[in-house]
Short mmCIF file of C-alpha atoms in Angstrom, two decimals:
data_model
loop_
_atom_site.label_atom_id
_atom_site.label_comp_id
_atom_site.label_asym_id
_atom_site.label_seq_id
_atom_site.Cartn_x
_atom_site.Cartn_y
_atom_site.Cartn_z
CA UNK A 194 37.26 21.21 -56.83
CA UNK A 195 39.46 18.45 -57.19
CA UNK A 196 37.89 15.90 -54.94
CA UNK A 197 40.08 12.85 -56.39
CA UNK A 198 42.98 14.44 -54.38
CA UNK A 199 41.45 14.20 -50.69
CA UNK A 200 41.05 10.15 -51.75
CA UNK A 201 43.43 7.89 -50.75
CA UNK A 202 44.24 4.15 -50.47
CA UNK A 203 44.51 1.78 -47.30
CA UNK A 204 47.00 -1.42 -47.49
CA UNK A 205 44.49 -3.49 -49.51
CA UNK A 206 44.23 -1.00 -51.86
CA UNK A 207 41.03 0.29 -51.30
CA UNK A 208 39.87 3.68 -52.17
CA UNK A 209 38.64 5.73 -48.81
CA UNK A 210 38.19 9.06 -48.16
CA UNK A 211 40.02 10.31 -44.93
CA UNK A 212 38.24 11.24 -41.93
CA UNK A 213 37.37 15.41 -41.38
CA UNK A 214 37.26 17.04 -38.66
CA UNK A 215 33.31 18.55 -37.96
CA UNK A 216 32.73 22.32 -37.31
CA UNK A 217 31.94 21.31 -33.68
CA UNK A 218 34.93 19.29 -33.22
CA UNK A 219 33.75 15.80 -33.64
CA UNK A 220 35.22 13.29 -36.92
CA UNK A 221 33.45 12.18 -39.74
CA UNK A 222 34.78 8.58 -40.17
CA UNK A 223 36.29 6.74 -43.07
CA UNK A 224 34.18 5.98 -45.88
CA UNK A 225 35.32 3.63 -48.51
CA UNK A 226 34.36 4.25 -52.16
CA UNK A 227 34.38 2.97 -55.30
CA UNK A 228 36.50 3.59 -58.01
CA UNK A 229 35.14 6.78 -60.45
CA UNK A 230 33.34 7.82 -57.26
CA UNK A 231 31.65 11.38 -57.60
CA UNK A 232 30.94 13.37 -54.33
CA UNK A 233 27.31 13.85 -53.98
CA UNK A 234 27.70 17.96 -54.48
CA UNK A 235 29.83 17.86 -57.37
CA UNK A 236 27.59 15.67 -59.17
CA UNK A 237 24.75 17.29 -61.94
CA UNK A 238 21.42 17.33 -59.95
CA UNK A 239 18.77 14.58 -61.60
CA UNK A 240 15.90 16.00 -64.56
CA UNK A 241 13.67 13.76 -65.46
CA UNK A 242 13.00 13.51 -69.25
CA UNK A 243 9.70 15.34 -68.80
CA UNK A 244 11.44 17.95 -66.74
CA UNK A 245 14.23 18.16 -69.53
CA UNK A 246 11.94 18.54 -72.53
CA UNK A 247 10.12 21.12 -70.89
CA UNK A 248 13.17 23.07 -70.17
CA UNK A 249 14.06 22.60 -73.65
CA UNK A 250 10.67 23.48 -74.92
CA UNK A 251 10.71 27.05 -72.94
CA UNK A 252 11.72 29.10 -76.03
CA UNK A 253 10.70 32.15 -77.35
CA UNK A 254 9.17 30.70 -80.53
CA UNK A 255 5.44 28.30 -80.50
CA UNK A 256 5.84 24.95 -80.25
CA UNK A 257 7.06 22.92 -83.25
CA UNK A 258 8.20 26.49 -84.97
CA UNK A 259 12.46 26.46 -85.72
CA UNK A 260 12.68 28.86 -88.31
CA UNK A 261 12.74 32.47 -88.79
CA UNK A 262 9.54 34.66 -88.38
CA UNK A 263 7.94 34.81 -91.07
CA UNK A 264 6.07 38.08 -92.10
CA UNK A 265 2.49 37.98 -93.74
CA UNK A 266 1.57 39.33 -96.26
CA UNK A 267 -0.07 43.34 -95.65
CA UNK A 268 -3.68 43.05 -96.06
CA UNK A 269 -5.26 45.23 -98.45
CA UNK A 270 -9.42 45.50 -98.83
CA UNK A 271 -11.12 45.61 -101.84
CA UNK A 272 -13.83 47.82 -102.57
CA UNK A 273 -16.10 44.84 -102.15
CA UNK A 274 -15.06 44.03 -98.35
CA UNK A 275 -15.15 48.42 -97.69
CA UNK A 276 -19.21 48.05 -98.74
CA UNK A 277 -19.95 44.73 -96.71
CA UNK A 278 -19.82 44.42 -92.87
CA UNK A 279 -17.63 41.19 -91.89
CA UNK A 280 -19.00 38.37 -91.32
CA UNK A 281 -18.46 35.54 -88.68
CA UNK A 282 -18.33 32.28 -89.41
CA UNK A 283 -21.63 30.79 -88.66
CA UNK A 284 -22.80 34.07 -90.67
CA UNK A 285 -21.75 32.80 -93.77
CA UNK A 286 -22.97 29.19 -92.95
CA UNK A 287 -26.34 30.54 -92.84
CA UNK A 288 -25.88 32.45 -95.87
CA UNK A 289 -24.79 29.76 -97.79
CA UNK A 290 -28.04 27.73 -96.49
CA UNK A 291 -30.31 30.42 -97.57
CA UNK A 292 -28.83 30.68 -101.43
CA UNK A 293 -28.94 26.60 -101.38
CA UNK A 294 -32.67 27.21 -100.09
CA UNK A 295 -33.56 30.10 -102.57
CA UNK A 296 -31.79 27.62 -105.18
CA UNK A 297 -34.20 24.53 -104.21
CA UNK A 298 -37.16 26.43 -104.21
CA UNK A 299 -36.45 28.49 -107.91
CA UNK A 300 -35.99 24.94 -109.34
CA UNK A 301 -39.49 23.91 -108.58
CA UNK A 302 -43.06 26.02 -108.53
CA UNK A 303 -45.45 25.13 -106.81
CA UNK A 304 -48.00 24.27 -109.62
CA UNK A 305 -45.23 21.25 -110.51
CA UNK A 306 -45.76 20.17 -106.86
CA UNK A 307 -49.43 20.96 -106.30
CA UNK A 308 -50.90 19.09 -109.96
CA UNK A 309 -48.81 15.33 -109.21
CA UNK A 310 -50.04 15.19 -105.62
CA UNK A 311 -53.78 16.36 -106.69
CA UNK A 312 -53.58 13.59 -108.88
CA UNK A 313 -52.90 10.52 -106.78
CA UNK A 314 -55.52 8.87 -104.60
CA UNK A 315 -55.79 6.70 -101.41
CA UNK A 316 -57.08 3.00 -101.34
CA UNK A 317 -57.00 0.78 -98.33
CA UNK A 318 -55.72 -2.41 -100.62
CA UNK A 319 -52.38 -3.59 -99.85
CA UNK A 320 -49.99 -3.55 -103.17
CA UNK A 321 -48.10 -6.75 -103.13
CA UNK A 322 -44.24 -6.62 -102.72
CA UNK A 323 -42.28 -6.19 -105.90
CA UNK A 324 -39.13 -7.95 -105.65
CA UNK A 325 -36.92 -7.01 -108.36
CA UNK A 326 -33.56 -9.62 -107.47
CA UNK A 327 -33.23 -13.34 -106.58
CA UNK A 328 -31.79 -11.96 -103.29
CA UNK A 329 -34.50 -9.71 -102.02
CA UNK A 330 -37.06 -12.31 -102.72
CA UNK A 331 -35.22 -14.80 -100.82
CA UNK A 332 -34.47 -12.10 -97.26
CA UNK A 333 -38.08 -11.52 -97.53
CA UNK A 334 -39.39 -15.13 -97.98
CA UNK A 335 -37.32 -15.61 -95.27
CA UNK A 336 -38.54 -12.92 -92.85
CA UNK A 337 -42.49 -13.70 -93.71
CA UNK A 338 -41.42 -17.31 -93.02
CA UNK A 339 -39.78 -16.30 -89.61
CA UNK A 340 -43.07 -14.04 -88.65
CA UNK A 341 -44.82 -16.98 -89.66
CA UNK A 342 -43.28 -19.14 -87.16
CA UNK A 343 -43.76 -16.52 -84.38
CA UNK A 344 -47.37 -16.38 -85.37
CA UNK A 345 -47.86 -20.20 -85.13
CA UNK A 346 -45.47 -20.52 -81.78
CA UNK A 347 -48.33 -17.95 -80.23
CA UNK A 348 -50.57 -19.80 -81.41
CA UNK A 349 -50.10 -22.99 -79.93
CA UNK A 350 -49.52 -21.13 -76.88
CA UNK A 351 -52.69 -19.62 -76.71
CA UNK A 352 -54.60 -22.79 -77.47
CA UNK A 353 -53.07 -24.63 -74.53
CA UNK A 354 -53.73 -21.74 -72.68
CA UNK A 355 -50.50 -20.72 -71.50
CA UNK A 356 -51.08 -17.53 -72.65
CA UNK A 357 -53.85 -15.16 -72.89
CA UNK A 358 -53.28 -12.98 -75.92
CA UNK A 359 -53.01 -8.89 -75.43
CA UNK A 360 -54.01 -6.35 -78.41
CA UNK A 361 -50.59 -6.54 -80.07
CA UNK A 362 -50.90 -10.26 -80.08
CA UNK A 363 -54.12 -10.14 -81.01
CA UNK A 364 -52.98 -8.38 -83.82
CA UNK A 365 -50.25 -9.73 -84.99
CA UNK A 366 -52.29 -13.32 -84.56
CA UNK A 367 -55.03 -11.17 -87.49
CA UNK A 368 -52.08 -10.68 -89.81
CA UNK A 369 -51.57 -14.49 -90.44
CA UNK A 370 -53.68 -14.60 -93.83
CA UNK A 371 -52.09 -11.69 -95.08
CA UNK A 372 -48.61 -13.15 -94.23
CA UNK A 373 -49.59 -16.32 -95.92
CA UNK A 374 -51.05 -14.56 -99.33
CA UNK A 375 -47.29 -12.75 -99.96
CA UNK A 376 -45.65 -16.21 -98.99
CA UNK A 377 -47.35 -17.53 -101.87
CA UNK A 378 -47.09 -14.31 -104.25
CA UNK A 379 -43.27 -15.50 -103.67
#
């Protein structure tokens, strides 16, 4: 429809479009308009960019495919996979486990395991810490000296009698010789 035809131009120059008689006899009245001015029904109806992608993405191919389909490859068994039943997924996990298992334990009998812990014995001394770097020796000097601190903060606290000491403080109160033999082992 050629809608540029119906608009005309007052004595100012103005674009308007002429007023139309309505079906039940009344008048539409004169609208001015700009120039390039589109009727509302001969203009494209508004799509989002959402809406428009997902138009475009309606195809008959999966997302993200362009080509051709591609055929695969015809499957054909060996005489291996005719003799064993399939197996899921979390099938062959566990089968894998159990030859890593059957692996760990063919490695070692139990006469290798059995004769080493025989041998050993239990004592109740306390082995002194082995540092074997200038850093360890310095984070654990530091860490007794930090317990140490604790120690003596509770202490105090418990001579002025601000606190009354519980079994773990009680304990950890006992440990203070023992924390002050490894200080001076380092």
């Amino acid at each position: 429809m050629n809608y540029e035809a119906n608009l005309q131009r007052d004595a100012q120059g103005r674009l308007y479009i002429p007023p139309t008689q309505r079906p039940d006899g009344s008048w539409r009245p004169i609208r001015y308009v700009k120039e390039g001015y589109i009727p509302q029904e001969e203009q494209d109806i508004y799509q989002s960019k959402g809406k428009k992608w997902a138009e475009g993405a309606k195809s008959a191919f999966p997302v993200g495919y362009s080509g051709p389909k591609i055929e695969k490859p015809e499957y054909k068994p060996t005489n291996e996979d005719l003799t064993k039943p399939a197996m899921t997924k979390n099938q062959k996990k566990r089968q894998k486990k159990k030859e890593k298992k059957s692996q760990l334990t063919e490695e070692f009998s139990i006469d290798e395991v059995i004769i080493p812990v025989s041998s050993m014995t239990v004592s109740d001394e306390k082995q002194p810490v082995k540092a074997t770097t200038g850093d360890e020796t310095a984070k654990r000097r530091k860490n007794l000296e930090k317990k140490l601190r604790a120690i003596n903060e509770l202490q105090e606290k418990v001579d002025q009698g601000i606190v009354v000491p519980d079994k773990d403080q009680k304990a950890k109160l006992g440990k203070r010789s023992e924390i002050e033999k490894e200080l001076s082992l380092l």
